[in-house]
Amino acid sequence: MAQSILPAVRDVTALRDAVRAWRKAGLRVGLVPTMGALHEGHLSLVRAAKERCDRVVASLFVNPRQFAPHEDFERYPRDEGGDSQMLAGAGCDLLFAPERGVMYPEGFATSVIVADVSVPLEGDFRPHFFGGVATVVTKLLLQCLPDVALFGEKDYQQLLVIKKLARDLDIPVEILGCPTVREHDGLAMSSRNAYLSEDERRIAGRLNLILHDAIKAVRHGAPIADAEAEASRHLTAAGFTVVDYVAIRHAETLAPVSDASSARILAAAWLGKTRLIDNMAV
Ligand code: AMP
């Protein structure tokens, strides 16, 4: 049976009208923000939203403000038709797909900057990134005003940044993190995996295994700095071209830790022109 095509709105007024009508009817609303090129990871968020809410909105917006000029904004995969089908199949009720001018009209001049958790790791290597993410997510939360918004632990530092901005700005939306969905070999699903050559895809599957080994080493008493350095060496030996970081940090603050309780391991590494990130609880 053919899947129904999802209703779509493209401006904030239409989005607010739809959400307001649902809430007036006593329905609970969930929001799943995405940049499209959807995969099972995104759909798991839609399903988790549907379990907790009566109606689910997914947003689709490739946010130019979170890409640096040298990054992959232009070649980022885009397929609204395919995404819409997948969302409908997962139980999504409404697609919010604004044009750039709706999100950033002429004269747009405001940025949301979250200190602390934005600063290390991704913040070191992509200094523009969290400002772009925090600004667009703040806008999406305020445009939609859902009961709950769902984000993947795949982007763990991003999840911490979003929890912090919602708390700091008194945005009345529950922020819920959901587990990372992985391929058969453990590679975290990502829209950017589509960039990988066959060879790179094989090597990519080593990232999660090397992080698992580092966790094991720490649990067996290896010093944290040694486990980080060893994992970094293994990534290079496996064929990763550049390792941005492998870091074992406090799971809430991302501050360096001296023991593994409440820790998270996070990593970012390049395969040619593709940058992969992953993380796990220690
Ligand atoms: P993106 O379209 O990459 O901006 O991601 C949109 C949302 O999907 C974010 O909350 C991501 O953390 C989440 N996400 C991306 N990949 C995965 C995955 N493999 N498992 C779970 N959530 C994911």
mmCIF file of C-alpha atoms and ligand atoms in Angstrom:
data_model
loop_
_atom_site.group_PDB
_atom_site.id
_atom_site.type_symbol
_atom_site.label_atom_id
_atom_site.label_comp_id
_atom_site.label_asym_id
_atom_site.label_seq_id
_atom_site.Cartn_x
_atom_site.Cartn_y
_atom_site.Cartn_z
ATOM 1 C CA MET A 1 0.000 0.000 0.000
ATOM 2 C CA ALA A 2 1.379 3.425 -0.905
ATOM 3 C CA GLN A 3 2.369 5.592 2.052
ATOM 4 C CA SER A 4 0.499 8.839 2.516
ATOM 5 C CA ILE A 5 2.507 11.967 1.801
ATOM 6 C CA LEU A 6 2.927 14.069 4.872
ATOM 7 C CA PRO A 7 1.217 17.464 5.166
ATOM 8 C CA ALA A 8 3.881 20.191 5.057
ATOM 9 C CA VAL A 9 3.953 23.782 6.259
ATOM 10 C CA ARG A 10 6.633 26.293 5.312
ATOM 11 C CA ASP A 11 5.981 29.339 7.483
ATOM 12 C CA VAL A 12 5.804 29.963 11.206
ATOM 13 C CA THR A 13 2.165 31.099 11.238
ATOM 14 C CA ALA A 14 0.957 27.869 9.638
ATOM 15 C CA LEU A 15 3.092 25.820 12.039
ATOM 16 C CA ARG A 16 1.741 27.685 15.059
ATOM 17 C CA ASP A 17 -1.863 27.376 13.843
ATOM 18 C CA ALA A 18 -1.514 23.589 13.541
ATOM 19 C CA VAL A 19 0.181 23.143 16.922
ATOM 20 C CA ARG A 20 -2.215 25.534 18.655
ATOM 21 C CA ALA A 21 -5.245 23.595 17.335
ATOM 22 C CA TRP A 22 -3.773 20.311 18.597
ATOM 23 C CA ARG A 23 -2.976 21.664 22.007
ATOM 24 C CA LYS A 24 -6.417 23.255 22.286
ATOM 25 C CA ALA A 25 -7.841 19.788 21.674
ATOM 26 C CA GLY A 26 -5.773 18.522 24.617
ATOM 27 C CA LEU A 27 -3.210 16.709 22.465
ATOM 28 C CA ARG A 28 0.462 16.416 23.417
ATOM 29 C CA VAL A 29 2.906 17.512 20.714
ATOM 30 C CA GLY A 30 6.481 16.332 20.044
ATOM 31 C CA LEU A 31 9.075 18.012 17.812
ATOM 32 C CA VAL A 32 11.960 16.258 16.026
ATOM 33 C CA PRO A 33 14.371 18.759 14.428
ATOM 34 C CA THR A 34 16.408 17.398 11.489
ATOM 35 C CA MET A 35 18.496 18.515 8.536
ATOM 36 C CA GLY A 36 16.927 15.821 6.333
ATOM 37 C CA ALA A 37 18.666 13.000 4.416
ATOM 38 C CA LEU A 38 16.851 10.857 6.938
ATOM 39 C CA HIS A 39 17.835 7.406 8.189
ATOM 40 C CA GLU A 40 16.741 5.020 10.952
ATOM 41 C CA GLY A 41 18.408 7.249 13.570
ATOM 42 C CA HIS A 42 16.050 10.111 12.750
ATOM 43 C CA LEU A 43 13.055 7.773 12.472
ATOM 44 C CA SER A 44 13.796 6.342 15.938
ATOM 45 C CA LEU A 45 13.304 9.883 17.281
ATOM 46 C CA VAL A 46 9.957 10.167 15.476
ATOM 47 C CA ARG A 47 8.838 6.807 16.904
ATOM 48 C CA ALA A 48 9.983 7.778 20.402
ATOM 49 C CA ALA A 49 8.046 11.033 20.016
ATOM 50 C CA LYS A 50 4.950 9.144 18.887
ATOM 51 C CA GLU A 51 5.144 6.907 21.976
ATOM 52 C CA ARG A 52 5.083 9.965 24.236
ATOM 53 C CA CYS A 53 2.871 12.331 22.251
ATOM 54 C CA ASP A 54 -0.363 12.394 20.264
ATOM 55 C CA ARG A 55 1.085 14.418 17.379
ATOM 56 C CA VAL A 56 4.630 14.656 16.014
ATOM 57 C CA VAL A 57 6.141 17.506 14.006
ATOM 58 C CA ALA A 58 9.460 16.971 12.201
ATOM 59 C CA SER A 59 11.397 19.963 10.970
ATOM 60 C CA LEU A 60 13.633 19.820 7.916
ATOM 61 C CA PHE A 61 16.083 22.660 7.523
ATOM 62 C CA VAL A 62 19.728 22.487 6.444
ATOM 63 C CA ASN A 63 20.914 25.264 8.700
ATOM 64 C CA PRO A 64 23.558 27.386 6.935
ATOM 65 C CA ARG A 65 24.646 29.024 10.204
ATOM 66 C CA GLN A 66 26.112 25.808 11.594
ATOM 67 C CA PHE A 67 28.422 25.243 8.616
ATOM 68 C CA ALA A 68 31.736 27.092 8.240
ATOM 69 C CA PRO A 69 32.448 28.430 4.716
ATOM 70 C CA HIS A 70 34.834 25.524 3.980
ATOM 71 C CA GLU A 71 32.350 22.872 5.177
ATOM 72 C CA ASP A 72 29.812 20.758 3.283
ATOM 73 C CA PHE A 73 26.676 22.978 3.260
ATOM 74 C CA GLU A 74 26.422 22.949 -0.557
ATOM 75 C CA ARG A 75 26.914 19.204 -0.979
ATOM 76 C CA TYR A 76 24.906 18.177 2.128
ATOM 77 C CA PRO A 77 22.432 15.503 0.848
ATOM 78 C CA ARG A 78 18.882 16.821 0.248
ATOM 79 C CA ASP A 79 15.779 14.724 -0.582
ATOM 80 C CA GLU A 80 12.571 16.236 0.773
ATOM 81 C CA GLY A 81 10.338 13.806 -1.154
ATOM 82 C CA GLY A 82 12.104 10.740 0.236
ATOM 83 C CA ASP A 83 12.283 12.247 3.729
ATOM 84 C CA SER A 84 8.575 13.030 3.685
ATOM 85 C CA GLN A 85 7.719 9.398 2.780
ATOM 86 C CA MET A 86 9.937 8.053 5.557
ATOM 87 C CA LEU A 87 8.479 10.437 8.136
ATOM 88 C CA ALA A 88 4.906 9.497 7.191
ATOM 89 C CA GLY A 89 5.824 5.811 7.523
ATOM 90 C CA ALA A 90 7.223 6.419 11.021
ATOM 91 C CA GLY A 91 4.016 8.098 12.219
ATOM 92 C CA CYS A 92 4.961 11.760 11.843
ATOM 93 C CA ASP A 93 1.949 14.077 11.446
ATOM 94 C CA LEU A 94 3.402 17.294 10.062
ATOM 95 C CA LEU A 95 6.544 18.444 8.281
ATOM 96 C CA PHE A 96 7.867 21.952 8.934
ATOM 97 C CA ALA A 97 10.189 22.748 6.022
ATOM 98 C CA PRO A 98 10.975 26.478 6.030
ATOM 99 C CA GLU A 99 12.993 28.253 3.353
ATOM 100 C CA ARG A 100 16.156 30.033 4.444
ATOM 101 C CA GLY A 101 14.407 33.434 4.342
ATOM 102 C CA VAL A 102 11.752 32.234 6.810
ATOM 103 C CA MET A 103 14.382 31.230 9.369
ATOM 104 C CA TYR A 104 16.772 34.115 8.661
ATOM 105 C CA PRO A 105 14.846 37.024 7.160
ATOM 106 C CA GLU A 106 16.681 40.101 5.866
ATOM 107 C CA GLY A 107 18.326 41.877 8.796
ATOM 108 C CA PHE A 108 18.451 38.828 11.097
ATOM 109 C CA ALA A 109 21.008 39.735 13.778
ATOM 110 C CA THR A 110 20.587 37.530 16.856
ATOM 111 C CA SER A 111 22.751 34.609 17.981
ATOM 112 C CA VAL A 112 22.331 32.253 20.904
ATOM 113 C CA ILE A 113 25.700 31.427 22.454
ATOM 114 C CA VAL A 114 25.892 28.787 25.182
ATOM 115 C CA ALA A 115 29.081 28.945 27.249
ATOM 116 C CA ASP A 116 30.618 26.013 29.170
ATOM 117 C CA VAL A 117 29.482 22.850 27.356
ATOM 118 C CA SER A 118 29.915 24.481 23.912
ATOM 119 C CA VAL A 119 33.551 25.294 24.470
ATOM 120 C CA PRO A 120 35.626 22.055 24.438
ATOM 121 C CA LEU A 121 35.815 19.211 21.870
ATOM 122 C CA GLU A 122 33.526 20.142 18.935
ATOM 123 C CA GLY A 123 33.805 23.773 20.044
ATOM 124 C CA ASP A 124 37.587 23.623 19.595
ATOM 125 C CA PHE A 125 37.434 22.138 16.126
ATOM 126 C CA ARG A 126 34.237 23.773 14.803
ATOM 127 C CA PRO A 127 34.104 27.153 16.600
ATOM 128 C CA HIS A 128 31.110 28.393 14.564
ATOM 129 C CA PHE A 129 29.070 25.204 15.040
ATOM 130 C CA PHE A 130 27.260 25.447 18.374
ATOM 131 C CA GLY A 131 26.339 29.108 17.862
ATOM 132 C CA GLY A 132 24.545 28.041 14.671
ATOM 133 C CA VAL A 133 22.914 25.027 16.301
ATOM 134 C CA ALA A 134 21.831 26.890 19.460
ATOM 135 C CA THR A 135 20.330 29.733 17.412
ATOM 136 C CA VAL A 136 18.337 27.508 15.058
ATOM 137 C CA VAL A 137 17.152 25.138 17.807
ATOM 138 C CA THR A 138 16.040 28.066 19.997
ATOM 139 C CA LYS A 139 14.046 29.372 17.020
ATOM 140 C CA LEU A 140 12.514 25.952 16.283
ATOM 141 C CA LEU A 141 11.516 25.431 19.927
ATOM 142 C CA LEU A 142 9.884 28.867 20.109
ATOM 143 C CA GLN A 143 8.246 28.590 16.677
ATOM 144 C CA CYS A 144 6.662 25.231 17.456
ATOM 145 C CA LEU A 145 6.368 25.311 21.281
ATOM 146 C CA PRO A 146 5.915 21.542 21.538
ATOM 147 C CA ASP A 147 5.582 19.695 24.855
ATOM 148 C CA VAL A 148 8.747 17.749 24.154
ATOM 149 C CA ALA A 149 11.612 17.971 21.640
ATOM 150 C CA LEU A 150 13.739 14.911 20.917
ATOM 151 C CA PHE A 151 17.433 14.797 20.005
ATOM 152 C CA GLY A 152 19.922 11.968 19.408
ATOM 153 C CA GLU A 153 22.736 11.054 21.771
ATOM 154 C CA LYS A 154 24.715 10.525 18.557
ATOM 155 C CA ASP A 155 25.405 14.273 18.796
ATOM 156 C CA TYR A 156 26.053 14.114 22.506
ATOM 157 C CA GLN A 157 27.649 17.504 23.067
ATOM 158 C CA GLN A 158 24.888 19.103 20.987
ATOM 159 C CA LEU A 159 22.290 17.454 23.265
ATOM 160 C CA LEU A 160 23.998 18.978 26.326
ATOM 161 C CA VAL A 161 24.086 22.401 24.650
ATOM 162 C CA ILE A 162 20.358 22.202 23.825
ATOM 163 C CA LYS A 163 19.414 21.079 27.354
ATOM 164 C CA LYS A 164 21.376 24.009 28.712
ATOM 165 C CA LEU A 165 19.836 26.650 26.438
ATOM 166 C CA ALA A 166 16.297 25.427 27.143
ATOM 167 C CA ARG A 167 16.966 25.624 30.878
ATOM 168 C CA ASP A 168 18.798 28.953 30.785
ATOM 169 C CA LEU A 169 16.217 30.674 28.565
ATOM 170 C CA ASP A 170 13.176 29.192 30.378
ATOM 171 C CA ILE A 171 11.902 27.634 27.174
ATOM 172 C CA PRO A 172 8.937 25.544 28.359
ATOM 173 C CA VAL A 173 9.808 22.415 26.385
ATOM 174 C CA GLU A 174 11.099 19.107 27.747
ATOM 175 C CA ILE A 175 14.361 18.128 25.992
ATOM 176 C CA LEU A 176 14.694 14.379 25.619
ATOM 177 C CA GLY A 177 17.854 12.528 24.495
ATOM 178 C CA CYS A 178 17.465 9.207 22.648
ATOM 179 C CA PRO A 179 20.020 6.403 22.098
ATOM 180 C CA THR A 180 22.258 6.265 19.011
ATOM 181 C CA VAL A 181 21.036 3.952 16.238
ATOM 182 C CA ARG A 182 23.857 1.977 14.608
ATOM 183 C CA GLU A 183 24.558 -0.069 11.480
ATOM 184 C CA HIS A 184 25.294 -3.834 11.765
ATOM 185 C CA ASP A 185 28.985 -3.212 12.412
ATOM 186 C CA GLY A 186 28.233 -0.599 15.065
ATOM 187 C CA LEU A 187 28.870 2.492 12.918
ATOM 188 C CA ALA A 188 26.594 5.278 14.166
ATOM 189 C CA MET A 189 24.089 6.122 11.438
ATOM 190 C CA SER A 190 24.689 9.563 9.951
ATOM 191 C CA SER A 191 23.566 11.438 6.848
ATOM 192 C CA ARG A 192 27.281 12.028 6.184
ATOM 193 C CA ASN A 193 27.991 8.271 5.941
ATOM 194 C CA ALA A 194 26.719 8.620 2.350
ATOM 195 C CA TYR A 195 29.984 10.434 1.538
ATOM 196 C CA LEU A 196 32.133 7.380 2.381
ATOM 197 C CA SER A 197 33.787 5.262 -0.334
ATOM 198 C CA GLU A 198 33.579 1.475 0.043
ATOM 199 C CA ASP A 199 37.037 1.391 1.621
ATOM 200 C CA GLU A 200 36.279 4.279 3.965
ATOM 201 C CA ARG A 201 32.981 2.693 4.980
ATOM 202 C CA ARG A 202 34.853 -0.457 6.048
ATOM 203 C CA ILE A 203 37.313 1.577 8.130
ATOM 204 C CA ALA A 204 34.473 3.677 9.607
ATOM 205 C CA GLY A 205 33.117 0.559 11.322
ATOM 206 C CA ARG A 206 36.290 0.446 13.456
ATOM 207 C CA LEU A 207 35.530 3.715 15.277
ATOM 208 C CA ASN A 208 32.920 2.303 17.665
ATOM 209 C CA LEU A 209 35.017 -0.818 18.335
ATOM 210 C CA ILE A 210 38.070 1.260 19.238
ATOM 211 C CA LEU A 211 35.963 3.343 21.632
ATOM 212 C CA HIS A 212 34.604 0.132 23.206
ATOM 213 C CA ASP A 213 38.203 -1.080 23.697
ATOM 214 C CA ALA A 214 39.145 2.203 25.377
ATOM 215 C CA ILE A 215 36.168 1.860 27.735
ATOM 216 C CA LYS A 216 37.278 -1.689 28.599
ATOM 217 C CA ALA A 217 40.828 -0.500 29.287
ATOM 218 C CA VAL A 218 39.612 2.258 31.620
ATOM 219 C CA ARG A 219 37.295 -0.148 33.431
ATOM 220 C CA HIS A 220 40.315 -2.426 33.955
ATOM 221 C CA GLY A 221 42.219 0.437 35.545
ATOM 222 C CA ALA A 222 44.131 2.046 32.648
ATOM 223 C CA PRO A 223 44.808 5.769 33.238
ATOM 224 C CA ILE A 224 42.377 7.921 31.255
ATOM 225 C CA ALA A 225 45.100 9.769 29.316
ATOM 226 C CA ASP A 226 46.654 6.443 28.262
ATOM 227 C CA ALA A 227 43.312 5.043 27.075
ATOM 228 C CA GLU A 228 42.638 8.213 25.050
ATOM 229 C CA ALA A 229 46.106 8.154 23.449
ATOM 230 C CA GLU A 230 45.890 4.423 22.701
ATOM 231 C CA ALA A 231 42.471 4.826 21.034
ATOM 232 C CA SER A 232 43.811 7.699 18.955
ATOM 233 C CA ARG A 233 46.764 5.547 17.814
ATOM 234 C CA HIS A 234 44.410 2.682 16.924
ATOM 235 C CA LEU A 235 42.232 5.013 14.839
ATOM 236 C CA THR A 236 45.258 6.171 12.861
ATOM 237 C CA ALA A 237 46.457 2.584 12.431
ATOM 238 C CA ALA A 238 42.963 1.596 11.211
ATOM 239 C CA GLY A 239 43.193 4.185 8.414
ATOM 240 C CA PHE A 240 41.564 7.338 9.851
ATOM 241 C CA THR A 241 43.435 10.207 8.232
ATOM 242 C CA VAL A 242 43.155 12.742 11.085
ATOM 243 C CA VAL A 243 41.965 12.237 14.662
ATOM 244 C CA ASP A 244 40.519 15.507 16.014
ATOM 245 C CA TYR A 245 40.047 14.103 19.517
ATOM 246 C CA VAL A 246 39.349 11.069 21.653
ATOM 247 C CA ALA A 247 38.310 12.332 25.078
ATOM 248 C CA ILE A 248 36.917 10.781 28.236
ATOM 249 C CA ARG A 249 34.967 13.517 29.997
ATOM 250 C CA HIS A 250 32.339 14.077 32.647
ATOM 251 C CA ALA A 251 29.019 13.078 31.081
ATOM 252 C CA GLU A 252 27.176 16.238 32.169
ATOM 253 C CA THR A 253 29.824 18.983 32.129
ATOM 254 C CA LEU A 254 32.392 17.568 29.649
ATOM 255 C CA ALA A 255 35.100 18.615 32.116
ATOM 256 C CA PRO A 256 38.194 16.384 32.293
ATOM 257 C CA VAL A 257 37.790 13.564 34.831
ATOM 258 C CA SER A 258 40.275 11.593 36.874
ATOM 259 C CA ASP A 259 38.116 8.477 37.241
ATOM 260 C CA ALA A 260 35.567 6.797 35.015
ATOM 261 C CA SER A 261 32.425 7.186 37.118
ATOM 262 C CA SER A 262 29.840 9.369 35.283
ATOM 263 C CA ALA A 263 32.152 9.581 32.270
ATOM 264 C CA ARG A 264 31.486 9.562 28.533
ATOM 265 C CA ILE A 265 33.982 8.818 25.762
ATOM 266 C CA LEU A 266 33.669 11.126 22.744
ATOM 267 C CA ALA A 267 35.618 11.114 19.495
ATOM 268 C CA ALA A 268 35.860 12.870 16.155
ATOM 269 C CA ALA A 269 38.007 11.619 13.285
ATOM 270 C CA TRP A 270 38.333 12.120 9.555
ATOM 271 C CA LEU A 271 38.248 9.601 6.721
ATOM 272 C CA GLY A 272 39.456 11.630 3.763
ATOM 273 C CA LYS A 273 36.973 14.478 3.410
ATOM 274 C CA THR A 274 34.391 13.008 5.793
ATOM 275 C CA ARG A 275 34.356 13.782 9.504
ATOM 276 C CA LEU A 276 32.771 11.173 11.777
ATOM 277 C CA ILE A 277 31.816 11.581 15.439
ATOM 278 C CA ASP A 278 30.766 9.007 18.013
ATOM 279 C CA ASN A 279 30.381 8.692 21.780
ATOM 280 C CA MET A 280 29.393 6.167 24.444
ATOM 281 C CA ALA A 281 28.859 5.952 28.182
ATOM 282 C CA VAL A 282 31.960 4.718 30.023
HETATM 283 P P1 AMP B 1 20.754 15.874 11.800
HETATM 284 O O1 AMP B 1 19.748 15.734 10.703
HETATM 285 O O2 AMP B 1 22.025 15.154 11.549
HETATM 286 O O3 AMP B 1 20.919 17.297 12.265
HETATM 287 O O4 AMP B 1 20.130 15.104 13.045
HETATM 288 C C1 AMP B 1 18.835 15.388 13.505
HETATM 289 C C2 AMP B 1 18.621 14.661 14.807
HETATM 290 O O5 AMP B 1 18.794 13.258 14.610
HETATM 291 C C3 AMP B 1 19.640 15.066 15.892
HETATM 292 O O6 AMP B 1 18.990 15.129 17.138
HETATM 293 C C4 AMP B 1 20.626 13.930 15.851
HETATM 294 O O7 AMP B 1 21.320 13.746 17.064
HETATM 295 C C5 AMP B 1 19.708 12.762 15.562
HETATM 296 N N1 AMP B 1 20.468 11.637 15.011
HETATM 297 C C6 AMP B 1 21.321 11.657 13.957
HETATM 298 N N2 AMP B 1 21.874 10.435 13.779
HETATM 299 C C7 AMP B 1 21.364 9.637 14.754
HETATM 300 C C8 AMP B 1 21.548 8.275 15.108
HETATM 301 N N3 AMP B 1 22.367 7.483 14.430
HETATM 302 N N4 AMP B 1 20.857 7.786 16.157
HETATM 303 C C9 AMP B 1 19.999 8.594 16.862
HETATM 304 N N5 AMP B 1 19.775 9.881 16.572
HETATM 305 C C10 AMP B 1 20.449 10.410 15.528
#
